[in-house]
CSV table of C-alpha atoms and ligand atoms in Angstrom, one decimal:
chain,number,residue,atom,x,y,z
E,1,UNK,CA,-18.3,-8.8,0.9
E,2,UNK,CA,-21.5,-6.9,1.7
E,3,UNK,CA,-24.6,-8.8,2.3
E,4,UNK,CA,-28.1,-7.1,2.4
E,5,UNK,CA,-28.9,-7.1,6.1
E,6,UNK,CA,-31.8,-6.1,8.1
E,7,UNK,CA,-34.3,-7.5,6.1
E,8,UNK,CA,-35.2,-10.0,9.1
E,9,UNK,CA,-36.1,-7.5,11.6
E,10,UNK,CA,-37.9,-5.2,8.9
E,11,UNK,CA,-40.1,-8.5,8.3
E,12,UNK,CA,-40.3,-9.4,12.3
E,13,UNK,CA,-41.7,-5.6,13.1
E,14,UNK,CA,-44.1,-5.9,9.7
E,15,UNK,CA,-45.4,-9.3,10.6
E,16,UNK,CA,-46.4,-7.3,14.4
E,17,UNK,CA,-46.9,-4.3,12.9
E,18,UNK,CA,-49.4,-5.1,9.5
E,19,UNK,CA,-49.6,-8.3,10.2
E,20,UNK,CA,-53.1,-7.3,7.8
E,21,UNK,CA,-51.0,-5.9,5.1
E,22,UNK,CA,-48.6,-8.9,4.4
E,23,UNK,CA,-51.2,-11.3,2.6
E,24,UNK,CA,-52.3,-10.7,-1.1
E,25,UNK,CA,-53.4,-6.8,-2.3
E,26,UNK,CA,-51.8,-5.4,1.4
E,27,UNK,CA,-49.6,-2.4,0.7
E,28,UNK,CA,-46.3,-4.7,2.5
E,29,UNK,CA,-47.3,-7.9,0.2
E,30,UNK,CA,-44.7,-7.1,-2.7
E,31,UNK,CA,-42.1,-6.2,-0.5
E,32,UNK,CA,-42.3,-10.0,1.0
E,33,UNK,CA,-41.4,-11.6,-2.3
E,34,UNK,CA,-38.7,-8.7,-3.5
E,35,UNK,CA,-37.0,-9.1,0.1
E,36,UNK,CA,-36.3,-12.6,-0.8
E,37,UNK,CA,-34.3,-11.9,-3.5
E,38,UNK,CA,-32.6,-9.1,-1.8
E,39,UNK,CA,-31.5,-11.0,0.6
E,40,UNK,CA,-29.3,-13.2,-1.8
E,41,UNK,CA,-27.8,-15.2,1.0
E,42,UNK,CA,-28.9,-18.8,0.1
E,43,UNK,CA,-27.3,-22.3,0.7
E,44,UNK,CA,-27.1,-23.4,-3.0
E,45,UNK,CA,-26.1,-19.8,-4.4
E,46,UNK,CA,-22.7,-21.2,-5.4
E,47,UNK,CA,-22.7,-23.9,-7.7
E,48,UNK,CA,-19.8,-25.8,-9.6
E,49,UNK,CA,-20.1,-24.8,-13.5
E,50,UNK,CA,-20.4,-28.3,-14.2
E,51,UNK,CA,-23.4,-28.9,-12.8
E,52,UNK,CA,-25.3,-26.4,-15.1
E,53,UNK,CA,-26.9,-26.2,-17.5
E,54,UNK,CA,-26.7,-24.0,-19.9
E,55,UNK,CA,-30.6,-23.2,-21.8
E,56,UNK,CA,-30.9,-19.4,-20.9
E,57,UNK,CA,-34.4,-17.9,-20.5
E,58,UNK,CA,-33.8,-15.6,-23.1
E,59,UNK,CA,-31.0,-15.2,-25.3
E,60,UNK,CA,-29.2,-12.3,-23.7
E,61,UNK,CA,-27.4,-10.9,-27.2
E,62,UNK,CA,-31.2,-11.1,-28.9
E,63,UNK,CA,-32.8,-8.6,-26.7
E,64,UNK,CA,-32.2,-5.4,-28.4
E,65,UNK,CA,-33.0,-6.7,-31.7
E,66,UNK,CA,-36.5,-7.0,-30.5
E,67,UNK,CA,-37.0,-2.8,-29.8
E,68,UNK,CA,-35.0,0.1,-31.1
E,69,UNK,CA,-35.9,1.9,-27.9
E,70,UNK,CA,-34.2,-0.9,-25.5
E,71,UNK,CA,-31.3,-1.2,-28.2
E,72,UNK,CA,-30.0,2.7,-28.0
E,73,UNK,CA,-30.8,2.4,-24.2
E,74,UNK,CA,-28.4,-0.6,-23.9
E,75,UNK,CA,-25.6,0.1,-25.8
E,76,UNK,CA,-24.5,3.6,-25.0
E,77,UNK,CA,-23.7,5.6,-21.5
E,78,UNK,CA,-23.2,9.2,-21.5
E,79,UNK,CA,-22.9,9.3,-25.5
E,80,UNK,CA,-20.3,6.2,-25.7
E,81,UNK,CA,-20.9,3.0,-26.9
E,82,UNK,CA,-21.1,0.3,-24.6
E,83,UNK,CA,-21.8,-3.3,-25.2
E,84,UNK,CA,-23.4,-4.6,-22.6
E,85,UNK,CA,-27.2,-5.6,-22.1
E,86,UNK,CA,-29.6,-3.4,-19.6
E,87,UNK,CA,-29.6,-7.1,-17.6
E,88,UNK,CA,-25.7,-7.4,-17.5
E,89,UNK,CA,-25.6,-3.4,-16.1
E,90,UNK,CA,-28.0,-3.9,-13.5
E,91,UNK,CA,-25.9,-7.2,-12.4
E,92,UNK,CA,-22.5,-5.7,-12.2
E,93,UNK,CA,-24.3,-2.4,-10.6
E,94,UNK,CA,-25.4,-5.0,-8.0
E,95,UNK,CA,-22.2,-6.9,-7.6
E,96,UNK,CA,-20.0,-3.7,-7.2
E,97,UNK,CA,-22.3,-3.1,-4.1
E,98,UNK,CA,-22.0,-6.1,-3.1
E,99,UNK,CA,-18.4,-6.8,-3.8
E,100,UNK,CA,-16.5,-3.4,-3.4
E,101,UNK,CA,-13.8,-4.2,-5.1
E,102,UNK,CA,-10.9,-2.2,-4.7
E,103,UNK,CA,-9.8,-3.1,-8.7
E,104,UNK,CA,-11.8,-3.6,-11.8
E,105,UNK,CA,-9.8,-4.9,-14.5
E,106,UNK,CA,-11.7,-4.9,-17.7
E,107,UNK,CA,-10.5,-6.6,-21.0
E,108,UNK,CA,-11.5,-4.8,-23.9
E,109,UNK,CA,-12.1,-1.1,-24.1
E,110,UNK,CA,-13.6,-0.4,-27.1
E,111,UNK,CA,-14.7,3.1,-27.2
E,112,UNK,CA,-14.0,3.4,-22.9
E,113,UNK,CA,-18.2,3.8,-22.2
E,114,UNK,CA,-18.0,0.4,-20.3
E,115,UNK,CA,-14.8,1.6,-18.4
E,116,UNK,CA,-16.3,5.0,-17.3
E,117,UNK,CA,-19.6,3.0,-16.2
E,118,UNK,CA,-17.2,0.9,-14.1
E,119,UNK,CA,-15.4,3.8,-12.8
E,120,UNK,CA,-18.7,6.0,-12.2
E,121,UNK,CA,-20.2,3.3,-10.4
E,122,UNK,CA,-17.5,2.4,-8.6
E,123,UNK,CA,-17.4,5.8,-7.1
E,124,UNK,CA,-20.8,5.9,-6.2
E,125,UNK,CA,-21.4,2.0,-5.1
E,126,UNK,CA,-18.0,1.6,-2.8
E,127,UNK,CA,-17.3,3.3,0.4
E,128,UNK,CA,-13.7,2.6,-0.8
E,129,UNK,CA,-13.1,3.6,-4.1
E,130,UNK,CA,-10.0,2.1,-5.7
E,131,UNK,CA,-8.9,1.8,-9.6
E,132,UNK,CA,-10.1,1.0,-12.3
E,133,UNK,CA,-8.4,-0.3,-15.6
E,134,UNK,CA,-8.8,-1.1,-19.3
E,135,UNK,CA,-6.6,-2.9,-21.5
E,136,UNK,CA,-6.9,-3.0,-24.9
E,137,UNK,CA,-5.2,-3.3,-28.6
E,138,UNK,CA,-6.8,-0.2,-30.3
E,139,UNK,CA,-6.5,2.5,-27.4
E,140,UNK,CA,-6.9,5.0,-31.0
E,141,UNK,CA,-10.6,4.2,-30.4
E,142,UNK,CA,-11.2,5.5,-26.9
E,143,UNK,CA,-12.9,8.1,-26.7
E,144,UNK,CA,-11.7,11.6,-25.2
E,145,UNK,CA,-14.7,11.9,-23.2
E,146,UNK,CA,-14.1,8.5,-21.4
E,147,UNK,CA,-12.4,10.4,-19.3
E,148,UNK,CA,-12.2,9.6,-14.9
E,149,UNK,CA,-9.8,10.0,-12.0
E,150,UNK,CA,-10.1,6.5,-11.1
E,151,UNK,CA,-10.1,5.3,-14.8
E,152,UNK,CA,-6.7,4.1,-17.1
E,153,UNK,CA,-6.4,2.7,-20.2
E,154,UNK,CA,-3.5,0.4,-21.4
E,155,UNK,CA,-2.2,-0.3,-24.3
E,156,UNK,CA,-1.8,-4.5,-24.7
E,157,UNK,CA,-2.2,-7.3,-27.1
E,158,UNK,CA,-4.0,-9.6,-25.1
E,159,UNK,CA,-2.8,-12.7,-26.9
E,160,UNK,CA,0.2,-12.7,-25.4
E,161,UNK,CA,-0.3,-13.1,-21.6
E,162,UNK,CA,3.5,-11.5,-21.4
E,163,UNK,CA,2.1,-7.9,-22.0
E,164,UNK,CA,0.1,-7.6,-18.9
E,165,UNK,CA,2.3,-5.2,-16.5
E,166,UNK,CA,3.2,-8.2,-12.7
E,167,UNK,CA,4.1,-4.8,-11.0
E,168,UNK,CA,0.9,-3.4,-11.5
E,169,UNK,CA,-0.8,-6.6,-11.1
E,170,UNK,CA,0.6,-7.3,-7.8
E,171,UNK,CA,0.0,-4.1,-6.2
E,172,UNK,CA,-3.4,-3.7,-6.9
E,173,UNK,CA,-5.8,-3.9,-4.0
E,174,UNK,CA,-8.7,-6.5,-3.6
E,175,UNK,CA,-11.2,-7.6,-3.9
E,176,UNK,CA,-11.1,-7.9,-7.6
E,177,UNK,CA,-13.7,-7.6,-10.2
E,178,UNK,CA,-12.1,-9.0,-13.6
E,179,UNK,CA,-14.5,-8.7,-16.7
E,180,UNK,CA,-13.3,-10.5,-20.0
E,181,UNK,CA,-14.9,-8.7,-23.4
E,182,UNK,CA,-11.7,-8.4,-25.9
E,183,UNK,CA,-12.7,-12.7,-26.7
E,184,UNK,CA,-8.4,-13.2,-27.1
E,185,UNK,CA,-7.2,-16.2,-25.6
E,186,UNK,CA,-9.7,-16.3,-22.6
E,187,UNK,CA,-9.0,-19.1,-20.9
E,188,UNK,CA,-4.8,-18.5,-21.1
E,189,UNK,CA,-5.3,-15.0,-20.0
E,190,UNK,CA,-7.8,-16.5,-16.9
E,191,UNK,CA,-5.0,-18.7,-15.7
E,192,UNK,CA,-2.8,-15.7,-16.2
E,193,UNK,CA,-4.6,-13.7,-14.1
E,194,UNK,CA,-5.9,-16.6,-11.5
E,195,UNK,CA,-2.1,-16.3,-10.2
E,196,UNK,CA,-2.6,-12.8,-9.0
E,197,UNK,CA,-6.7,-13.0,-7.7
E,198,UNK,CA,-7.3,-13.6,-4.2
E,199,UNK,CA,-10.5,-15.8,-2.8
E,200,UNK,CA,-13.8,-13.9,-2.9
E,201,UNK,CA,-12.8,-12.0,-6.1
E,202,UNK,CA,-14.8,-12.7,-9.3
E,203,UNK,CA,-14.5,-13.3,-12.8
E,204,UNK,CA,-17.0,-12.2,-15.3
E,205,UNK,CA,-16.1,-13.6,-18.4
E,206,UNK,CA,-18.9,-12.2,-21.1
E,207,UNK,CA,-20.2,-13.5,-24.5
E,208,UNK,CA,-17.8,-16.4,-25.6
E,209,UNK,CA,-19.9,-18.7,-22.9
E,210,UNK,CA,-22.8,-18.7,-24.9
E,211,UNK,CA,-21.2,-20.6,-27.1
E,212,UNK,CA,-21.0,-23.6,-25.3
E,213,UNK,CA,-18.9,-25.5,-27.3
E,214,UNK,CA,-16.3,-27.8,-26.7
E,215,UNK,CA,-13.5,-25.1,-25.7
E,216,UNK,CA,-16.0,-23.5,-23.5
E,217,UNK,CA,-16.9,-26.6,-21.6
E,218,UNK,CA,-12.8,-27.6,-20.8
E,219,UNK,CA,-12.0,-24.1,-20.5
E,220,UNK,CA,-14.7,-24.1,-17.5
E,221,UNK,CA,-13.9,-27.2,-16.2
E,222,UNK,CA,-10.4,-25.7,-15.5
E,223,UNK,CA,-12.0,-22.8,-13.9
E,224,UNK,CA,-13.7,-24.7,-11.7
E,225,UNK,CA,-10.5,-27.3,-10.6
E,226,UNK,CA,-8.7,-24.0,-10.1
E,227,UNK,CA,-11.6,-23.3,-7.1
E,228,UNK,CA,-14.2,-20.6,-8.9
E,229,UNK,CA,-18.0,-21.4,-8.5
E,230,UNK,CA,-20.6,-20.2,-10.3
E,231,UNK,CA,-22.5,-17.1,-8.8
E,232,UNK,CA,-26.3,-17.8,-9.1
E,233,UNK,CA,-27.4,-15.2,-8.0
E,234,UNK,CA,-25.8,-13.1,-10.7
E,235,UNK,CA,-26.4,-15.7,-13.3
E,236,UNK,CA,-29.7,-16.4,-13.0
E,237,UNK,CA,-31.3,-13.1,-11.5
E,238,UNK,CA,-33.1,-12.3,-14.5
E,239,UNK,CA,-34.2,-15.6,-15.5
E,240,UNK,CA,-31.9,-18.8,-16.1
E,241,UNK,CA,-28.5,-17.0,-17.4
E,242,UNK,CA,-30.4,-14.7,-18.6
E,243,UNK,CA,-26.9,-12.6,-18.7
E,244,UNK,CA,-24.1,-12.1,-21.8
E,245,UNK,CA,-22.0,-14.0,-19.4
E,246,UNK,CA,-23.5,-17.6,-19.0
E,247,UNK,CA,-22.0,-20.3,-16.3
E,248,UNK,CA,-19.1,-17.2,-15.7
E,249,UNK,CA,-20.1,-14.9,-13.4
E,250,UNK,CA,-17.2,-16.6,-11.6
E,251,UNK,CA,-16.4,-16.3,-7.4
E,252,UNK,CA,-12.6,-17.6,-6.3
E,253,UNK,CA,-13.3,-19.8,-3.2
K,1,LIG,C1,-16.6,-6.2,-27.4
K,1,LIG,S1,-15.3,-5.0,-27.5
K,1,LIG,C2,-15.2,-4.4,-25.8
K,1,LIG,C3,-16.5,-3.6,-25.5
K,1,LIG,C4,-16.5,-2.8,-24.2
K,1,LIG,N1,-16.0,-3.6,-23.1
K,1,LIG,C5,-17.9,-2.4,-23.9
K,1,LIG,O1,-18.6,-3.0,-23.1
K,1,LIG,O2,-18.3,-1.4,-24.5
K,1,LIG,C6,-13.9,-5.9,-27.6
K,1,LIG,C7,-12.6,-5.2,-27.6
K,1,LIG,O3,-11.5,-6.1,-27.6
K,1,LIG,C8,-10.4,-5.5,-28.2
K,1,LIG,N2,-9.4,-6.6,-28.7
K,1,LIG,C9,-9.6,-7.4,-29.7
K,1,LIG,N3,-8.4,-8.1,-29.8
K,1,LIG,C10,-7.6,-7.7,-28.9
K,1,LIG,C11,-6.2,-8.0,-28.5
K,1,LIG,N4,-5.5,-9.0,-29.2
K,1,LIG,N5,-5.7,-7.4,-27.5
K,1,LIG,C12,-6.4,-6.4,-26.8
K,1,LIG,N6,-7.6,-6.1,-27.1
K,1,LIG,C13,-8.2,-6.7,-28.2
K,1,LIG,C14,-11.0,-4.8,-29.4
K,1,LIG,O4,-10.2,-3.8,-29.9
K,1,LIG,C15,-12.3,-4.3,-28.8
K,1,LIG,O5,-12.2,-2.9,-28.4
């Protein structure tokens, strides 16, 4: 896993450097508070989703009924719908830095904008570049421009757990970034797939959280007796999970 690094000695030579330029209307003073969060490397950044709450800042799905303007600039990437919030892309642009996961599996494909996003940023974020793919019911509705060399699509009825592909599964490289969006049987397929993740891969699962009802809080509670924590830093970078995925911006320990 990559960590931000060097942010220490940047602040050791600035503090001998400008040591005039670090207190209030100095040209280093926002940097002091931004390098804080970019260091993300904090004692209580991993935290059992039991212990949560679950009030978000901001409702995350909300957002783009507020402005037209943040609406079309949310929900499509290079002319093809995809459903996720500006907060959500800047996360997972963050965490595929962070991560470089060798495998994105993503659950739900819709039109294939969020799967090209995944594979264009995974070919820009990791110094290894590995695969990406997206499984879905209605493959009819991917689009032919939703097109990549490190993208595939399946074809798979994600209610029955059976369909997924073990010879796939268990060849494909980690670390893992899973992200659940087809809302089918999440916490079955999550045990499903907990057989074949590896510790330090995560588990995004998106929208049903914010729920919060009673199958959301047992189907977390077996997440976290199955060893996944809650990422903080993901879930509460904007604002309390301010994020489609409450609570489940999940790490394997
Ligand atoms: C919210 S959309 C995915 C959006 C996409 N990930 C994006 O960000 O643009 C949910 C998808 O789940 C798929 N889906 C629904 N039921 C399914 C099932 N039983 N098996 C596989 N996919 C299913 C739908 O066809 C739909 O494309």
């Amino acid at each position: 896993m990559k960590l931000a690094s060097g942010y220490k000695a940047f602040w050791e030579a600035a503090h001998k450097n400008y040591p005039d330029q670090i207190g209030e209307g100095g040209f280093l003073y926002m940097g002091l508070g931004i390098s804080n969060v970019v260091e993300s490397d904090y004692s209580d950044r991993f935290a059992k989703p039991s212990g949560r709450g679950w009030m978000p800042s901001m409702h995350p799905r909300s957002f783009h009924k507020r402005s037209t303007t943040i609406g079309a600039l949310a929900l499509t990437y290079k002319g093809l719908i995809t459903i996720k919030t500006p907060f959500d892309l800047a996360l997972y642009t963050r965490l595929i830095w962070e991560l470089q996961p060798r495998t994105i599996l993503e659950l739900g494909s819709y039109q294939g904008g969020s799967g090209l996003w995944f594979a264009d940023h995974m070919s820009m974020l990791c110094e290894n570049p590995g695969e990406v793919h997206s499984f879905d019911l209605q493959t009819k509705c991917i689009h032919e421009n939703a097109k990549h060399p490190l993208l595939t699509f399946h074809q798979v009825d994600l209610s029955d757990v059976a369909a997924f592909d073990e010879n796939l599964l268990m060849r494909l490289p980690h670390p893992w970034l899973v992200t659940d969006d087809a809302h089918v049987q999440v916490f079955s397929i999550f045990s499903y797939l907990n057989r074949f993740l590896a510790p330090g891969d995560y588990y995004v699962i998106e929208d049903d959280p914010i729920r919060a009802d009673k199958e959301i809080i047992n189907g977390l509670q077996l997440v976290e007796q199955s060893g996944f924590l809650v990422d903080t830093y993901y879930t509460d970078a904007f604002g309390d999970n301010l994020t489609c995925a409450p609570n489940a911006w999940l790490r394997k320990s």
